[in-house]
Short mmCIF file of C-alpha atoms in Angstrom, two decimals:
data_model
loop_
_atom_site.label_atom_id
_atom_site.label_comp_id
_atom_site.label_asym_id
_atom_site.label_seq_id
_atom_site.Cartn_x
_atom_site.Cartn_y
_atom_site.Cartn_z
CA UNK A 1 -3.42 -30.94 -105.10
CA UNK A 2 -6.69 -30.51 -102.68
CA UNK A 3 -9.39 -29.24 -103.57
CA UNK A 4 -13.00 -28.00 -102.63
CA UNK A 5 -15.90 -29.78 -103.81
CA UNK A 6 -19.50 -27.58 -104.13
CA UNK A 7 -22.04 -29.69 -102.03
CA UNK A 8 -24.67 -26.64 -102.44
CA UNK A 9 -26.69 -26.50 -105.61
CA UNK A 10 -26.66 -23.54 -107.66
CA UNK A 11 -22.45 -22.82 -107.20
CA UNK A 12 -20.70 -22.92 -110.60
CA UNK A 13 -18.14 -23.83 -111.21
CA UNK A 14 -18.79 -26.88 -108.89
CA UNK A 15 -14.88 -27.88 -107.75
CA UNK A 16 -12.48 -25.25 -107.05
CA UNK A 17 -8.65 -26.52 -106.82
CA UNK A 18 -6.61 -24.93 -104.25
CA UNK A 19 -3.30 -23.77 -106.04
CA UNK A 20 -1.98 -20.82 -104.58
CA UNK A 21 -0.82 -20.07 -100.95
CA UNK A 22 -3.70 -18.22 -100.07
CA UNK A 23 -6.80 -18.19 -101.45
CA UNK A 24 -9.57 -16.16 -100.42
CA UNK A 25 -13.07 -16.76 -100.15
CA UNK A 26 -15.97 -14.52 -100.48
CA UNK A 27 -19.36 -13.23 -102.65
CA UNK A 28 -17.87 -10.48 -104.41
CA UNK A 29 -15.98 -10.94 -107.67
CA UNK A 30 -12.39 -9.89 -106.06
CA UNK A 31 -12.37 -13.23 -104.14
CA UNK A 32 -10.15 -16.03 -105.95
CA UNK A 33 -12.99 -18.26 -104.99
CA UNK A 34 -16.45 -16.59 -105.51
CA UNK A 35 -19.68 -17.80 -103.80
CA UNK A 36 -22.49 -16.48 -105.14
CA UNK A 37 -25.28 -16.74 -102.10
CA UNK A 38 -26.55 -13.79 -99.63
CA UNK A 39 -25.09 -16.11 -96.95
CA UNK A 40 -22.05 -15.96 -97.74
CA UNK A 41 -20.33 -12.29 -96.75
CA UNK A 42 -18.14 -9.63 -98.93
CA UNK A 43 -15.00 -10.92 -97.87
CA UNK A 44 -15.38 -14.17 -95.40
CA UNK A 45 -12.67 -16.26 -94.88
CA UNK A 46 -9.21 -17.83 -96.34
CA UNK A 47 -7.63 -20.91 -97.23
CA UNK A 48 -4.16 -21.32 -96.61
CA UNK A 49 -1.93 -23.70 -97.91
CA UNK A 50 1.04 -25.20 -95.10
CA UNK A 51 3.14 -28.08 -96.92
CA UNK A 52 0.28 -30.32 -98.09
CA UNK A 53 -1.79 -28.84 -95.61
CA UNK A 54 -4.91 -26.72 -95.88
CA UNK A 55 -6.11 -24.37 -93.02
CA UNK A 56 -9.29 -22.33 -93.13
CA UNK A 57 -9.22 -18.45 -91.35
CA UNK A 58 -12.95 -16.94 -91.02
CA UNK A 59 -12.31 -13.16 -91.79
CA UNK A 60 -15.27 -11.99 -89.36
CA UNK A 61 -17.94 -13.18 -91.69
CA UNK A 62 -21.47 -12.56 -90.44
CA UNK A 63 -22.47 -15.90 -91.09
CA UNK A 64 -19.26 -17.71 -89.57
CA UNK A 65 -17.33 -20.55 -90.99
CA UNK A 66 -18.25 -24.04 -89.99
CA UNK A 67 -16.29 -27.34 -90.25
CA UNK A 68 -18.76 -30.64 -89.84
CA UNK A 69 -21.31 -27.88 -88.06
CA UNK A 70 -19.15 -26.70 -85.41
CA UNK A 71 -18.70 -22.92 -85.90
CA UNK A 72 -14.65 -22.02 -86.25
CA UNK A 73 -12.14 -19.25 -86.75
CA UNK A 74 -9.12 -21.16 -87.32
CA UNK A 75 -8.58 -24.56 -88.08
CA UNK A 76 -6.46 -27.41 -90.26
CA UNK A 77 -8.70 -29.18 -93.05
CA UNK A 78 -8.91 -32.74 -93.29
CA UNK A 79 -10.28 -34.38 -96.80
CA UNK A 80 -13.66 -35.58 -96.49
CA UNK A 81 -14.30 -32.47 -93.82
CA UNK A 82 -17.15 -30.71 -95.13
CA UNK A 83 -16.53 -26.79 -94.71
CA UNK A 84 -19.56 -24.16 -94.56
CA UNK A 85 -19.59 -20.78 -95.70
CA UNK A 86 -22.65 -19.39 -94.53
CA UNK A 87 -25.15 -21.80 -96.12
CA UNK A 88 -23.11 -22.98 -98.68
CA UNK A 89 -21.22 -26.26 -98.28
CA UNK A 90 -18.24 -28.05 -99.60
CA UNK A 91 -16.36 -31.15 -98.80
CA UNK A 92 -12.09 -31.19 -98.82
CA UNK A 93 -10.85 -33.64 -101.28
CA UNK A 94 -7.19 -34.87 -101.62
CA UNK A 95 -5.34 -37.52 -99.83
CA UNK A 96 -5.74 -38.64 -96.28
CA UNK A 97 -3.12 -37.78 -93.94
CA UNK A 98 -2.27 -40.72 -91.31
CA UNK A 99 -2.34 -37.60 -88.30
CA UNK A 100 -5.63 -36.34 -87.39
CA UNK A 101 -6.55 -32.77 -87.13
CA UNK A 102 -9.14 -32.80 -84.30
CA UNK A 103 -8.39 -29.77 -83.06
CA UNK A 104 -10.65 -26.94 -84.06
CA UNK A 105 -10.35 -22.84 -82.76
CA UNK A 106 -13.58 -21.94 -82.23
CA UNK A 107 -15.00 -18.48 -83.06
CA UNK A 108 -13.47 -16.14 -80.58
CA UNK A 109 -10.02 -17.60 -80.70
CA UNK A 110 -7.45 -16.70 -82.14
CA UNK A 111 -3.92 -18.46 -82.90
CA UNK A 112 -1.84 -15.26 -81.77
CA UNK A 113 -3.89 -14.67 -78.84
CA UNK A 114 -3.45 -18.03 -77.29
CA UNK A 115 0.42 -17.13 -75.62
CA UNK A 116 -1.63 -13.95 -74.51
CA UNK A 117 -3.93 -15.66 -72.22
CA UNK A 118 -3.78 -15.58 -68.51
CA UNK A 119 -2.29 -18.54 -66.71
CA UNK A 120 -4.85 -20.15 -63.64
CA UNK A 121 -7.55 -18.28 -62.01
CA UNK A 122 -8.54 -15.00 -62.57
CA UNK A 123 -7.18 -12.18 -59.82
CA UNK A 124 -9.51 -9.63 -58.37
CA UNK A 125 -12.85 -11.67 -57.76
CA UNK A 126 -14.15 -12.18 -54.58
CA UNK A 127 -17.10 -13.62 -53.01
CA UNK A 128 -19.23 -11.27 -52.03
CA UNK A 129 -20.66 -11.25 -48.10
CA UNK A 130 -23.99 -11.87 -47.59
CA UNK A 131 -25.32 -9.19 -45.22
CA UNK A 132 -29.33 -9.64 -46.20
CA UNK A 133 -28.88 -12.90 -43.92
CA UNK A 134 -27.45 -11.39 -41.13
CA UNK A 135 -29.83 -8.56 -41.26
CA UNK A 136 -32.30 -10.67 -41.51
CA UNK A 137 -31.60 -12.70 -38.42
CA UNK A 138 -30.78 -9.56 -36.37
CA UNK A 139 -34.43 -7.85 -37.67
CA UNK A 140 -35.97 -11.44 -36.31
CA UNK A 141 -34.09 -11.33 -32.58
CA UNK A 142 -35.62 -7.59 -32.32
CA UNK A 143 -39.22 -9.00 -33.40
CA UNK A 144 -39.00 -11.62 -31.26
CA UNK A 145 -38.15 -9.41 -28.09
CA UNK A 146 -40.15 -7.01 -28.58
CA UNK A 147 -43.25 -9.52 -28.97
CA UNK A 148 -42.02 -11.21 -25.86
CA UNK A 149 -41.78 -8.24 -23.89
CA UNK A 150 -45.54 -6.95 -24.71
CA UNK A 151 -46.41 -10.93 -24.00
CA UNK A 152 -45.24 -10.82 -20.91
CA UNK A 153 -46.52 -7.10 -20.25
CA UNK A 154 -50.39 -8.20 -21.18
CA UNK A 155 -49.06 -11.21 -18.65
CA UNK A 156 -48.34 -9.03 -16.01
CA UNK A 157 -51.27 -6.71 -16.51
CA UNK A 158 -53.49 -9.22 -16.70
CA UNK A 159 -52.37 -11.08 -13.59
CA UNK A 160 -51.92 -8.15 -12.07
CA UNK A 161 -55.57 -6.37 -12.53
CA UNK A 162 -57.40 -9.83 -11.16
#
């Protein structure tokens, strides 16, 4: 039977066994596995039990649920993964599986919305044209004629009056 393992001081108990299908995890009393730290929210995630299995589900916790540091919303558990609730950590125990569960969802991703998701590039984006550059080269012919013409005006003047 896995279980968790309290890495934080200050938890009691300090191991929690996982016996039920789904066991939720959270600060208040109402949890089935209560955390006792202002890091840890109301209501913050689940474990859930698949076979021999474990999966953690962040319920929208403030502080997010992290697996080896790397912040997740769904994911399989693998024994010796250590699992943070907010601050407070704890490390999978039970036996090793031979297939490994690399695979995390980060936060933002969800299972069900993964069939969801658009297939290639996104439609209806464009590059925009860059006028400022054309204007700009059009505003610099119109400088530079109008320069050359009073140039060659003073020219003429000048040539003209000696």
């Amino acid at each position: 039977m896995p279980k968790l393992i309290v890495l934080t001081e200050g938890i009691e108990p300090t191991s929690f066994e996982l016996t039920k299908e789904a066991t939720s995890v959270g600060r208040v009393d109402e949890n089935d596995i209560t955390l006792p730290h202002q890091s840890v929210s109301g209501s913050h995630a689940e474990l859930v039990l698949r076979g021999e299995d474990v999966h953690v589900r962040d319920l929208g916790s403030t502080n997010g649920t992290h697996i080896n540091g790397n912040k997740v919303a769904e994911s399989p558990l693998q024994p010796g993964e250590v699992i943070a609730f907010g601050e407070v950590e704890l490390k999978i125990d039970g036996p090793r599986k031979a297939q490994s569960h690399d695979k995390h969802l980060e936060q933002g991703v969800r299972l069900g919305n993964l069939d969801s998701a658009p297939k290639g590039p996104a439609k209806g984006f464009s590059k925009k044209s860059d006028k400022s550059g054309k204007y700009f080269v059009i505003f610099g012919v119109v400088v530079a004629i109008v320069v050359i013409a009073v140039l060659a005006m003073a020219w003429i003047k000048f040539k003209g009056g000696s």
